[in-house]
Coordinates of C-alpha atoms in Angstrom, one line a residue:
Chain A
M862 CA 5.0 -28.8 5.6
S863 CA 5.6 -29.4 9.4
K864 CA 3.7 -32.1 11.4
L865 CA 2.3 -30.0 14.4
I866 CA 3.0 -31.8 17.5
T867 CA 2.3 -31.1 21.4
V868 CA 4.5 -30.2 24.2
A869 CA 4.5 -33.7 25.3
Q870 CA 5.4 -35.1 22.2
A871 CA 8.3 -32.5 21.6
A872 CA 9.6 -33.6 25.3
K873 CA 9.4 -37.4 23.8
E874 CA 11.3 -36.4 20.7
L875 CA 14.0 -34.6 22.7
K876 CA 14.3 -37.5 25.1
K877 CA 15.1 -39.8 22.3
A878 CA 17.7 -37.4 20.7
D879 CA 21.3 -36.6 21.4
N880 CA 24.1 -34.4 20.1
I881 CA 21.3 -31.6 19.8
L882 CA 22.0 -28.2 17.9
I883 CA 19.9 -25.6 18.9
L884 CA 19.5 -22.9 16.3
T885 CA 18.4 -19.4 17.1
H886 CA 17.4 -16.6 14.7
A887 CA 19.8 -14.2 13.0
Y888 CA 19.9 -10.6 14.9
P889 CA 19.1 -12.6 17.9
D890 CA 16.9 -11.3 20.6
G891 CA 16.1 -12.1 24.2
D892 CA 13.4 -14.8 23.4
T893 CA 15.4 -16.7 20.8
L894 CA 18.6 -16.7 23.0
G895 CA 16.5 -17.4 26.2
S896 CA 14.6 -20.2 24.7
G897 CA 18.0 -21.7 23.2
Y898 CA 20.1 -21.6 26.4
A899 CA 17.2 -22.6 28.6
L900 CA 16.5 -25.6 26.5
C901 CA 20.3 -26.1 26.1
R902 CA 20.9 -26.1 30.0
A903 CA 18.1 -28.4 30.4
L904 CA 19.3 -31.1 28.1
H905 CA 22.8 -30.7 29.7
K906 CA 21.1 -31.7 33.0
M907 CA 19.7 -34.8 31.3
G908 CA 23.4 -35.8 30.4
K909 CA 22.9 -34.9 26.6
S910 CA 25.3 -33.1 24.4
A911 CA 23.7 -29.8 23.1
R912 CA 24.9 -26.4 22.2
V913 CA 23.4 -23.1 20.9
E914 CA 24.3 -21.4 17.6
C915 CA 23.5 -18.1 16.0
S916 CA 24.5 -16.6 12.5
D917 CA 25.2 -13.3 14.2
I918 CA 27.5 -12.4 17.1
I919 CA 25.5 -12.5 20.5
P920 CA 25.5 -9.0 21.8
D921 CA 27.1 -8.7 25.1
K922 CA 24.2 -8.1 27.1
Y923 CA 23.0 -11.7 26.8
R924 CA 26.3 -13.1 28.2
F925 CA 24.7 -13.8 31.6
M926 CA 22.7 -16.6 29.9
F927 CA 25.7 -18.8 29.2
E928 CA 28.9 -17.3 30.9
D929 CA 28.8 -19.9 33.6
M930 CA 28.5 -23.0 31.1
G931 CA 32.0 -23.2 29.9
P932 CA 33.2 -23.4 26.2
A933 CA 30.4 -24.8 23.8
E934 CA 30.5 -28.7 23.5
D935 CA 32.0 -29.7 20.2
F936 CA 29.9 -32.6 18.5
E937 CA 28.7 -33.6 15.1
P938 CA 25.0 -32.7 15.2
E939 CA 22.5 -35.5 15.1
Y940 CA 19.3 -33.5 15.9
L941 CA 18.5 -29.9 14.9
C942 CA 16.1 -27.8 16.9
A943 CA 15.1 -24.4 16.0
V944 CA 13.6 -21.9 18.7
D945 CA 11.5 -18.9 18.1
V946 CA 12.6 -19.1 14.2
A947 CA 9.4 -18.3 12.2
D948 CA 11.0 -18.8 8.9
S949 CA 14.3 -20.9 7.9
L950 CA 15.4 -17.6 6.0
L951 CA 15.6 -16.1 9.5
L952 CA 18.4 -18.7 10.4
G953 CA 20.8 -16.2 8.6
D954 CA 23.9 -16.8 6.7
K955 CA 26.0 -18.9 8.9
L956 CA 23.1 -21.4 9.6
K957 CA 21.2 -21.3 6.4
T958 CA 23.0 -24.8 5.5
Y959 CA 20.6 -26.2 8.1
A960 CA 17.5 -24.7 6.6
E961 CA 16.0 -27.9 5.0
S962 CA 16.9 -30.4 7.6
V963 CA 15.4 -28.8 10.9
D964 CA 14.0 -31.7 13.0
L965 CA 12.0 -29.8 15.4
C966 CA 10.7 -26.0 15.5
I967 CA 9.5 -24.6 18.8
D968 CA 7.9 -21.2 17.9
H969 CA 5.1 -18.8 19.0
H970 CA 4.8 -16.7 15.7
G971 CA 1.5 -17.4 14.1
S972 CA 3.3 -16.6 10.7
N973 CA 5.5 -19.7 11.0
T974 CA 6.3 -21.0 7.6
R975 CA 6.4 -24.7 8.8
Y976 CA 9.7 -25.4 7.3
A977 CA 10.8 -27.9 10.2
K978 CA 9.8 -31.5 10.2
K979 CA 7.9 -31.1 13.2
L980 CA 6.5 -28.0 14.8
V981 CA 5.4 -27.0 18.3
L982 CA 3.4 -23.8 17.7
I983 CA 1.5 -21.9 20.3
P984 CA 0.6 -18.4 18.9
E985 CA -1.2 -17.6 22.1
Y986 CA 1.9 -17.4 24.1
S987 CA 3.8 -14.2 24.3
A988 CA 7.1 -15.6 24.0
A989 CA 8.7 -18.9 22.7
A990 CA 10.6 -19.1 26.0
M991 CA 7.1 -20.0 27.6
I992 CA 6.6 -23.0 25.2
I993 CA 10.3 -24.1 26.4
A994 CA 9.6 -23.8 30.0
E995 CA 6.8 -26.3 29.6
I996 CA 8.9 -28.6 27.5
I997 CA 11.4 -28.7 30.3
N998 CA 8.9 -29.6 32.7
A999 CA 7.7 -32.4 30.4
L1000 CA 11.3 -33.6 30.2
G1001 CA 11.0 -33.8 34.0
V1002 CA 14.1 -31.4 34.3
K1003 CA 14.0 -29.3 37.6
I1004 CA 14.3 -25.7 36.6
D1005 CA 17.2 -24.0 38.3
S1006 CA 18.0 -20.1 38.5
G1007 CA 20.2 -20.4 35.4
I1008 CA 17.3 -21.8 33.3
A1009 CA 14.8 -19.5 35.0
A1010 CA 17.0 -16.5 34.1
C1011 CA 16.7 -17.5 30.4
I1012 CA 13.1 -18.1 30.4
Y1013 CA 12.2 -15.0 32.2
T1014 CA 14.3 -12.8 29.8
G1015 CA 12.6 -14.5 26.9
I1016 CA 9.0 -13.5 28.4
A1017 CA 10.3 -10.0 29.6
T1018 CA 11.9 -8.8 26.1
D1019 CA 9.0 -10.2 24.0
T1020 CA 6.4 -8.4 26.1
G1021 CA 8.4 -5.0 26.5
C1022 CA 8.7 -5.8 30.2
F1023 CA 5.1 -6.9 30.6
K1024 CA 4.0 -3.6 28.8
Y1025 CA 2.6 -4.6 25.6
S1026 CA -0.9 -5.8 24.7
N1027 CA 0.6 -9.3 24.2
T1028 CA 1.3 -9.5 27.6
T1029 CA -1.1 -12.4 29.2
S1030 CA -1.9 -13.3 32.7
Y1031 CA -0.2 -16.9 32.0
A1032 CA 3.0 -14.9 30.8
M1033 CA 3.1 -12.9 34.0
R1034 CA 2.4 -16.0 36.3
M1035 CA 5.3 -17.8 34.6
A1036 CA 7.4 -14.9 34.9
A1037 CA 6.5 -15.0 38.8
D1038 CA 7.5 -18.5 38.8
M1039 CA 10.8 -17.7 37.5
L1040 CA 11.5 -15.1 40.1
D1041 CA 10.8 -17.8 42.6
Y1042 CA 13.8 -19.8 41.4
G1043 CA 15.8 -16.8 42.8
I1044 CA 16.8 -15.1 39.6
N1045 CA 18.0 -11.2 39.7
S1046 CA 15.3 -9.9 37.5
E1047 CA 16.3 -6.3 38.4
M1048 CA 19.9 -6.9 36.8
I1049 CA 18.3 -8.5 33.7
N1050 CA 15.7 -5.9 33.3
R1051 CA 18.3 -2.9 33.7
T1052 CA 20.6 -4.8 31.2
M1053 CA 17.6 -5.5 28.6
F1054 CA 15.7 -2.2 29.0
D1055 CA 17.8 0.7 30.4
I1056 CA 21.3 0.5 29.5
K1057 CA 22.0 2.7 26.4
S1058 CA 25.3 3.1 24.5
R1059 CA 26.9 6.6 24.4
A1060 CA 26.3 6.5 20.7
R1061 CA 22.7 5.6 21.1
I1062 CA 22.3 8.6 23.6
E1063 CA 23.8 10.9 21.3
L1064 CA 21.9 9.7 18.3
E1065 CA 18.7 9.9 20.3
R1066 CA 19.6 13.5 21.1
M1067 CA 20.2 14.4 17.5
A1068 CA 16.7 12.6 16.6
L1069 CA 14.8 14.5 19.0
E1070 CA 16.4 17.7 17.7
S1071 CA 15.1 16.8 14.3
M1072 CA 11.6 16.2 15.6
R1073 CA 8.7 18.3 13.6
F1074 CA 5.2 18.6 14.2
F1075 CA 2.2 18.6 11.8
L1076 CA -1.4 18.6 11.5
N1077 CA -2.1 20.5 14.7
D1078 CA 0.7 18.3 16.5
R1079 CA -1.2 15.2 16.0
C1080 CA 1.7 14.0 13.8
A1081 CA 5.4 14.1 14.7
I1082 CA 8.1 13.2 12.3
M1083 CA 11.6 12.3 13.3
L1084 CA 14.3 12.1 10.8
I1085 CA 17.6 10.0 11.1
T1086 CA 20.1 10.7 8.5
H1087 CA 23.5 9.0 7.5
E1088 CA 25.3 12.1 9.0
M1089 CA 23.7 11.7 12.4
I1090 CA 24.7 7.9 12.4
E1091 CA 28.1 8.6 11.5
K1092 CA 28.7 11.6 13.8
S1093 CA 27.1 9.7 16.9
G1094 CA 29.1 6.5 16.0
A1095 CA 25.9 4.5 16.2
G1096 CA 26.1 0.9 15.1
E1097 CA 23.4 -1.3 13.8
E1098 CA 22.2 -2.3 17.2
D1099 CA 21.8 1.2 18.5
L1100 CA 19.3 1.8 15.8
E1101 CA 16.7 -0.4 17.3
G1102 CA 13.8 0.7 19.2
L1103 CA 13.7 4.2 17.9
A1104 CA 10.5 4.1 15.9
P1105 CA 8.3 4.3 19.0
I1106 CA 9.7 7.7 20.2
P1107 CA 7.5 10.1 18.1
R1108 CA 4.4 8.4 19.3
Q1109 CA 5.4 8.6 22.9
I1110 CA 4.8 12.5 22.7
E1111 CA 1.6 13.7 24.4
G1112 CA -1.1 14.6 21.8
V1113 CA 0.5 12.7 19.0
H1114 CA -1.6 10.2 17.3
V1115 CA 0.8 9.3 14.4
G1116 CA 4.5 8.9 15.1
V1117 CA 6.8 8.7 12.1
T1118 CA 10.4 7.9 12.1
M1119 CA 12.3 8.5 8.6
R1120 CA 15.6 6.8 8.2
E1121 CA 17.7 7.7 5.3
R1122 CA 19.0 4.8 3.1
Q1123 CA 22.1 4.4 0.8
D1124 CA 20.1 4.9 -2.4
G1125 CA 18.6 8.3 -1.0
T1126 CA 15.1 6.8 -0.2
Y1127 CA 13.8 6.9 3.2
K1128 CA 12.9 3.9 5.2
V1129 CA 9.6 4.9 7.1
S1130 CA 8.0 3.4 10.3
I1131 CA 4.9 4.5 11.6
R1132 CA 3.4 4.0 15.0
T1133 CA -0.3 5.1 15.9
D1134 CA -2.4 5.3 19.0
N1135 CA -6.0 3.9 18.9
R1136 CA -7.1 7.0 17.0
A1137 CA -5.2 6.3 13.8
D1138 CA -4.6 3.3 11.4
A1139 CA -0.9 3.0 10.6
S1140 CA -1.5 0.2 8.1
S1141 CA -3.9 2.3 6.1
I1142 CA -1.3 5.2 6.0
C1143 CA 1.5 2.9 4.7
S1144 CA -0.8 1.4 2.1
I1145 CA -1.3 4.7 0.8
L1146 CA 2.4 4.9 0.4
G1147 CA 3.1 1.4 -1.0
G1148 CA 3.8 -0.3 2.3
G1149 CA 1.8 -2.3 4.8
G1150 CA 1.7 -3.8 8.5
H1151 CA -0.4 -3.8 11.3
V1152 CA -2.9 -1.3 12.7
R1153 CA -0.6 0.2 15.2
A1154 CA 2.7 -0.4 13.6
A1155 CA 3.3 -0.2 9.8
G1156 CA 6.1 0.7 7.3
C1157 CA 6.9 1.8 3.7
T1158 CA 9.7 3.4 1.5
V1159 CA 9.6 6.9 0.3
G1160 CA 11.6 8.6 -2.2
G1161 CA 13.9 11.7 -1.2
P1162 CA 14.6 14.3 -0.9
A1163 CA 13.7 14.8 2.7
E1164 CA 11.5 17.6 2.3
R1165 CA 9.5 15.9 -0.3
A1166 CA 9.3 12.9 1.7
V1167 CA 8.0 14.9 4.6
K1168 CA 5.2 16.3 2.4
T1169 CA 4.3 13.0 1.1
I1170 CA 3.8 11.4 4.5
V1171 CA 2.0 14.2 6.0
E1172 CA -0.4 14.3 3.0
A1173 CA -0.9 10.4 3.6
V1174 CA -1.5 10.8 7.2
R1175 CA -4.0 13.8 6.7
S1176 CA -5.9 11.8 4.4
V1177 CA -6.5 9.0 7.1
I1178 CA -6.9 11.0 10.1
D1179 CA -9.0 13.9 8.8
Chain B
M824 CA 1.1 5.3 68.1
S825 CA -1.1 3.4 65.8
K826 CA -2.5 0.1 66.7
L827 CA -1.3 -2.4 64.2
I828 CA -4.1 -4.5 62.8
T829 CA -4.6 -7.2 60.1
V830 CA -6.4 -7.0 56.8
A831 CA -9.2 -8.9 58.0
Q832 CA -9.5 -6.5 61.0
A833 CA -9.4 -3.6 58.7
A834 CA -12.1 -5.1 56.7
K835 CA -14.3 -5.3 59.7
E836 CA -13.7 -1.6 60.5
L837 CA -14.7 -0.7 57.1
K838 CA -17.7 -2.8 57.2
K839 CA -18.9 -0.9 60.3
A840 CA -18.1 2.6 58.9
D841 CA -19.9 4.9 56.4
N842 CA -19.3 8.4 54.8
I843 CA -15.5 7.3 54.5
L844 CA -13.2 10.0 53.3
I845 CA -10.1 8.3 51.6
L846 CA -7.0 10.5 51.9
T847 CA -4.2 10.2 49.6
H848 CA -0.5 11.6 49.8
A849 CA 0.4 14.9 48.0
Y850 CA 2.3 14.9 44.5
P851 CA -0.1 11.9 44.1
D852 CA 1.4 9.0 42.3
G853 CA -0.2 5.8 40.8
D854 CA -0.1 3.6 44.1
T855 CA -1.7 6.2 46.2
L856 CA -4.5 7.2 43.7
G857 CA -4.9 3.3 42.7
S858 CA -5.4 2.4 46.3
G859 CA -7.7 5.3 46.9
Y860 CA -10.1 4.7 43.9
A861 CA -10.0 0.8 44.1
L862 CA -11.1 1.0 47.8
C863 CA -13.5 3.8 46.9
R864 CA -15.2 1.8 44.2
A865 CA -15.4 -1.2 46.5
L866 CA -17.1 0.8 49.2
H867 CA -19.6 2.2 46.8
K868 CA -20.3 -1.4 45.6
M869 CA -21.3 -2.2 49.2
G870 CA -23.8 0.8 49.2
K871 CA -21.5 3.2 51.3
S872 CA -20.7 6.7 50.8
A873 CA -17.1 7.3 50.0
R874 CA -14.9 9.8 48.2
V875 CA -11.2 10.3 47.4
E876 CA -9.3 13.5 48.3
C877 CA -6.0 14.8 47.5
S878 CA -4.3 18.0 48.4
D879 CA -2.9 18.6 44.9
I880 CA -4.5 18.3 41.5
I881 CA -4.5 15.0 40.0
P882 CA -2.7 14.5 36.7
D883 CA -4.8 14.0 33.8
K884 CA -3.1 10.6 33.2
Y885 CA -4.9 9.0 36.3
R886 CA -8.2 10.1 35.0
F887 CA -9.3 6.5 33.8
M888 CA -9.5 5.5 37.4
F889 CA -12.3 7.6 38.2
E890 CA -13.9 9.1 34.8
D891 CA -16.9 6.6 34.9
M892 CA -17.9 7.3 38.6
G893 CA -19.7 10.6 38.3
P894 CA -19.1 13.6 40.6
A895 CA -17.6 12.9 43.7
E896 CA -20.1 12.2 46.7
D897 CA -20.7 15.2 49.1
F898 CA -21.0 14.1 52.7
E899 CA -19.8 15.0 56.1
P900 CA -16.8 12.6 56.6
E901 CA -17.2 10.2 59.6
Y902 CA -14.3 7.8 59.0
L903 CA -10.9 8.9 57.7
C904 CA -8.7 6.3 55.8
A905 CA -5.3 7.2 54.5
V906 CA -3.8 5.1 51.8
D907 CA -0.2 4.9 50.8
V908 CA 0.5 7.9 53.2
A909 CA 3.7 7.1 55.4
D910 CA 3.6 10.4 57.4
S911 CA 0.7 12.6 58.2
L912 CA 2.9 15.6 56.8
L913 CA 2.5 13.9 53.3
L914 CA -1.1 14.6 53.4
G915 CA -0.3 18.1 52.0
D916 CA -1.6 21.7 52.6
K917 CA -5.3 21.0 51.7
L918 CA -5.7 17.6 53.8
K919 CA -3.3 18.6 56.8
T920 CA -6.3 19.5 58.8
Y921 CA -7.2 15.7 59.1
A922 CA -3.5 14.8 60.1
E923 CA -4.6 14.1 63.7
S924 CA -7.7 12.2 63.1
V925 CA -7.0 9.5 60.7
D926 CA -8.9 6.4 61.8
L927 CA -7.2 3.9 59.7
C928 CA -4.1 3.9 57.5
I929 CA -3.2 1.4 55.0
D930 CA 0.5 1.4 53.9
H931 CA 3.5 -0.5 52.7
H932 CA 6.3 1.9 53.7
G933 CA 8.4 0.5 56.5
S934 CA 9.2 4.2 57.5
N935 CA 5.4 4.6 58.5
T936 CA 5.2 7.2 61.3
R937 CA 2.3 5.5 62.8
Y938 CA 0.1 8.7 62.8
A939 CA -3.3 7.0 62.3
K940 CA -5.3 5.5 65.2
K941 CA -5.0 2.0 63.5
L942 CA -2.7 0.8 61.0
V943 CA -2.4 -2.1 58.3
L944 CA 1.5 -2.2 57.5
I945 CA 2.9 -4.8 55.1
P946 CA 6.3 -3.4 54.1
E947 CA 7.1 -6.6 52.2
Y948 CA 4.6 -5.6 49.6
S949 CA 5.7 -3.8 46.5
A950 CA 2.6 -1.5 46.5
A951 CA 0.0 -0.3 49.0
A952 CA -2.8 -1.4 46.3
M953 CA -1.7 -4.8 47.1
I954 CA -3.1 -4.5 50.6
I955 CA -6.3 -2.9 49.1
A956 CA -6.8 -5.9 47.0
E957 CA -6.8 -8.2 49.9
I958 CA -8.9 -5.9 52.1
I959 CA -11.3 -5.7 49.1
N960 CA -11.5 -9.4 49.1
A961 CA -12.0 -9.7 52.9
L962 CA -14.9 -7.1 52.5
G963 CA -16.5 -9.9 50.1
V964 CA -16.7 -7.4 47.3
K965 CA -16.4 -8.8 43.9
I966 CA -13.5 -7.1 42.0
D967 CA -14.4 -5.8 38.7
S968 CA -12.4 -4.3 35.7
G969 CA -12.6 -0.7 37.3
I970 CA -11.3 -1.8 40.5
A971 CA -8.8 -3.9 38.8
A972 CA -7.3 -1.2 36.6
C973 CA -6.9 0.9 40.0
I974 CA -4.9 -2.1 41.6
Y975 CA -2.9 -2.9 38.4
T976 CA -1.9 0.6 38.2
G977 CA -0.6 0.9 42.0
I978 CA 1.4 -2.3 41.3
A979 CA 2.7 -1.4 37.9
T980 CA 3.9 2.2 38.9
D981 CA 5.5 1.3 42.2
T982 CA 7.6 -1.6 40.6
G983 CA 8.6 0.5 37.5
C984 CA 6.4 -1.9 35.4
F985 CA 7.7 -5.1 37.3
K986 CA 11.3 -3.8 36.5
Y987 CA 12.6 -2.9 40.0
S988 CA 14.1 -5.0 42.6
N989 CA 11.1 -4.6 44.8
T990 CA 8.9 -6.8 42.3
T991 CA 7.9 -9.8 44.1
S992 CA 6.5 -13.0 42.7
Y993 CA 3.2 -12.2 44.6
A994 CA 3.2 -8.9 43.1
M995 CA 3.3 -10.3 39.5
R996 CA 0.7 -12.9 40.2
M997 CA -1.8 -10.2 41.6
A998 CA -1.2 -8.1 38.6
A999 CA -1.7 -11.3 36.5
D1000 CA -5.2 -11.7 38.4
M1001 CA -6.0 -8.1 37.6
L1002 CA -5.4 -8.8 33.8
D1003 CA -7.8 -11.6 34.0
Y1004 CA -10.6 -8.9 35.0
G1005 CA -10.3 -7.8 31.6
I1006 CA -8.4 -4.5 32.1
N1007 CA -6.6 -2.8 29.3
S1008 CA -3.0 -3.1 30.7
E1009 CA -1.4 -1.8 27.6
M1010 CA -3.4 1.5 27.6
I1011 CA -2.4 1.9 31.3
N1012 CA 1.3 1.3 30.8
R1013 CA 1.6 3.4 27.9
T1014 CA -0.1 6.2 29.7
M1015 CA 2.0 5.7 32.7
F1016 CA 5.3 5.0 31.4
D1017 CA 5.8 5.9 27.7
I1018 CA 3.7 9.4 27.1
K1019 CA 5.9 12.4 27.7
S1020 CA 5.0 16.1 27.1
R1021 CA 6.8 18.0 24.4
A1022 CA 8.3 20.2 27.0
R1023 CA 9.7 17.1 28.8
I1024 CA 11.3 15.6 25.4
E1025 CA 12.6 19.2 24.8
L1026 CA 14.2 19.3 28.5
E1027 CA 15.4 15.8 28.1
R1028 CA 17.1 16.8 24.9
M1029 CA 18.9 19.8 26.6
A1030 CA 19.8 17.7 29.5
L1031 CA 21.5 15.0 27.3
E1032 CA 23.4 17.7 25.4
S1033 CA 24.7 18.8 29.0
M1034 CA 26.2 15.4 29.8
R1035 CA 29.7 15.3 30.5
F1036 CA 31.9 12.2 31.4
F1037 CA 34.7 11.8 34.2
L1038 CA 36.8 9.2 35.8
N1039 CA 37.4 7.2 32.6
D1040 CA 33.9 7.5 31.7
R1041 CA 32.8 5.8 34.9
C1042 CA 31.0 8.8 36.1
A1043 CA 28.5 10.9 34.2
I1044 CA 27.0 14.3 35.1
M1045 CA 24.1 15.8 33.7
L1046 CA 23.0 19.4 34.4
I1047 CA 19.6 20.9 34.8
T1048 CA 19.4 24.8 34.8
H1049 CA 16.8 27.3 35.3
E1050 CA 17.4 28.3 31.7
M1051 CA 16.6 24.9 30.3
I1052 CA 13.5 24.5 32.4
E1053 CA 12.1 27.8 31.4
K1054 CA 13.2 27.6 27.7
S1055 CA 11.6 24.0 27.5
G1056 CA 8.4 25.2 29.3
A1057 CA 8.6 22.0 31.6
G1058 CA 6.5 21.9 34.7
E1059 CA 7.2 20.2 37.9
E1060 CA 5.7 16.9 36.7
D1061 CA 8.1 17.2 33.9
L1062 CA 11.0 17.0 36.2
E1063 CA 10.2 13.7 37.6
G1064 CA 12.3 10.5 36.6
L1065 CA 15.1 12.4 35.2
A1066 CA 17.8 11.2 37.7
P1067 CA 18.2 7.6 36.4
I1068 CA 19.1 8.7 32.9
P1069 CA 23.0 9.3 33.4
R1070 CA 23.4 5.7 35.0
Q1071 CA 21.6 4.1 32.2
I1072 CA 24.7 4.9 29.9
E1073 CA 26.9 2.0 29.1
G1074 CA 29.9 1.9 31.2
V1075 CA 28.7 4.5 33.8
H1076 CA 29.1 3.2 37.4
V1077 CA 28.0 6.7 39.0
G1078 CA 25.2 8.8 37.5
V1079 CA 24.7 12.3 38.7
T1080 CA 21.9 14.8 38.0
M1081 CA 22.5 18.3 39.3
R1082 CA 19.7 20.7 39.5
E1083 CA 19.9 24.3 39.6
R1084 CA 18.0 25.9 42.8
Q1085 CA 16.6 29.4 43.2
D1086 CA 19.5 30.2 45.8
G1087 CA 22.3 29.2 43.3
T1088 CA 23.0 25.8 45.1
Y1089 CA 22.5 22.5 43.1
K1090 CA 20.2 19.6 44.2
V1091 CA 22.3 16.5 43.4
S1092 CA 20.8 13.2 42.8
I1093 CA 23.2 10.2 42.6
R1094 CA 22.4 6.8 41.1
T1095 CA 24.9 4.0 41.1
D1096 CA 25.1 0.2 39.8
N1097 CA 26.6 -2.5 42.1
R1098 CA 30.1 -1.2 41.5
A1099 CA 29.6 2.0 43.6
D1100 CA 27.8 3.2 46.8
A1101 CA 25.7 6.4 46.3
S1102 CA 25.2 6.9 50.0
S1103 CA 28.9 6.9 50.6
I1104 CA 29.5 9.7 47.9
C1105 CA 26.6 11.7 49.2
S1106 CA 27.6 11.4 52.8
I1107 CA 31.0 13.1 51.9
L1108 CA 28.8 15.7 50.3
G1109 CA 26.6 16.0 53.4
G1110 CA 23.8 14.1 52.3
G1111 CA 22.6 10.7 52.4
G1112 CA 20.2 8.0 51.1
H1113 CA 20.4 4.4 49.9
V1114 CA 23.2 2.4 48.3
R1115 CA 21.9 2.7 44.8
A1116 CA 20.1 6.2 45.1
A1117 CA 21.2 9.1 47.2
G1118 CA 21.2 12.7 47.3
C1119 CA 22.6 15.8 48.6
T1120 CA 23.0 19.7 48.1
V1121 CA 26.3 21.2 46.7
G1122 CA 27.1 25.0 46.4
G1123 CA 27.7 26.8 43.2
P1124 CA 28.8 27.9 40.7
A1125 CA 28.0 24.9 38.5
E1126 CA 31.9 24.4 37.7
R1127 CA 33.0 24.3 41.1
A1128 CA 30.1 22.1 42.0
V1129 CA 31.1 19.5 39.4
K1130 CA 34.6 19.5 40.6
T1131 CA 33.4 18.8 44.1
I1132 CA 31.2 16.1 43.1
V1133 CA 33.9 14.3 40.9
E1134 CA 36.5 14.4 43.8
A1135 CA 33.8 12.7 46.1
V1136 CA 33.1 10.2 43.4
R1137 CA 36.6 9.5 42.9
S1138 CA 37.4 9.0 46.6
V1139 CA 34.6 6.2 46.9
I1140 CA 35.2 4.4 43.5
D1141 CA 38.9 4.4 43.2

């Protein structure tokens, strides 16, 4: 069970520490990496040794966070700090050896499992990077454009570019502060949100083609098969962010994405607007989740799965 | 030639006026409507008569701006105020009768043609709605959630949800202020940026299918034909915002969208990243525009047009 500490106390801890290994979560995103590299850059400015590690390969689009930093420093870690890692299981394969010995965790997930010795947890914040910015200020390090770009990316990615309901006015003001450090936010946003691989574009096209409408067009179901993934050449990273698509269609209250699994079952993601409860639908199907976003597994073949899903949706929205 | 006045002077003008007709531009967008309804709501709070007019039908997605306001007030206009209207021609057919008699124009387009008697022009602002917010403050009217939703929408839509390079830190801070008035920014952003008609989805799918790559995949060309528009059932509003798609593909420096015209020519929109100059390419083809976004017209048939465009792109990027 972690000891909960404040931003000021975390800064005190880090001031004393050296040879700091910063741990990010597997399948890294903009917030864990932005938090990690912002903190690492700040620690370097204090003359400390620090490096960021991740169990998975860091996608190319995050390269701007560290490409000017030179090779990662080589040292025997003395202090372990996890950023945006809600559960030690999320450290992934390569970093799981550190799971029991994390000194400090800095996180904004209310679901944090308190695996670290000490924990700064602010669930009201839209991104872990916002806590990091406060810690950097408490460390007395002057934020520069390199740090600002990392903090901005963490906030922008975790709020869907300030679009989601978790976007607070404080998050926007902090992002505004980062703009004032002279970052190229347009490049960051284009890289994070707009650029898609050709495989992804092709997969989207095929997925749109598969879209079917039910219940007076209030329910849209999109199917993603092995064959589509293979044909398009899509990799795991190309499969992210498909689930919201069906619900973005005018008049659709319940958007369903079905992804074929190796064992012939379907991984089902359901997204709803304010007129339907996704978690109720998924709980009928043996799954669960949140009111607007939930998931479950449904057995094949596809036609039977579609029927099962439509019946569950009907029972909730009618 | 307009007399340039300050925000404080504009507030003084409006304080004296009554029966105020607020004019928005044709093909209305979130900034002209957000500016118009924010100002109208503020004037109503002062006990003045005011209404917003537009030459075109206001798309349903902007309904939240005025649906709680009751029917538009009926009065003989005594004072004409244009918002976000850079040129009196943009008032459109229905409102062109007012072109010569606009008392006050509130705008952020550097290209404003100064058709109004008096003009508040702040080209540094990301949206006209930002000037409106300052005027409302200068009027001494307390901003409420209804006004805040309009101002927020103006800023969000003109900055592509804070994504474009015109997003200043002041714009983000003002949007943050609007969040603090208790608006539902998630609903606004979903409505403005995510919801697409079925016809639009179908048109996008066909357009993606038409995508071809040239010059070692650095140039992507997407074709939109009459047939596609007809088959998909897309209306004029569904054709907006297609031009950025080809350039969003990884590795593409020059993204081209060709839209078939009635006379058999093609309306060509070119979008580039920082490695190519769109205006140079278009000027070869007899058009023009900005460094990252430009346009021109190329004669058909399609195959010859594609060849012509690819040659122009080659000469600029090689």
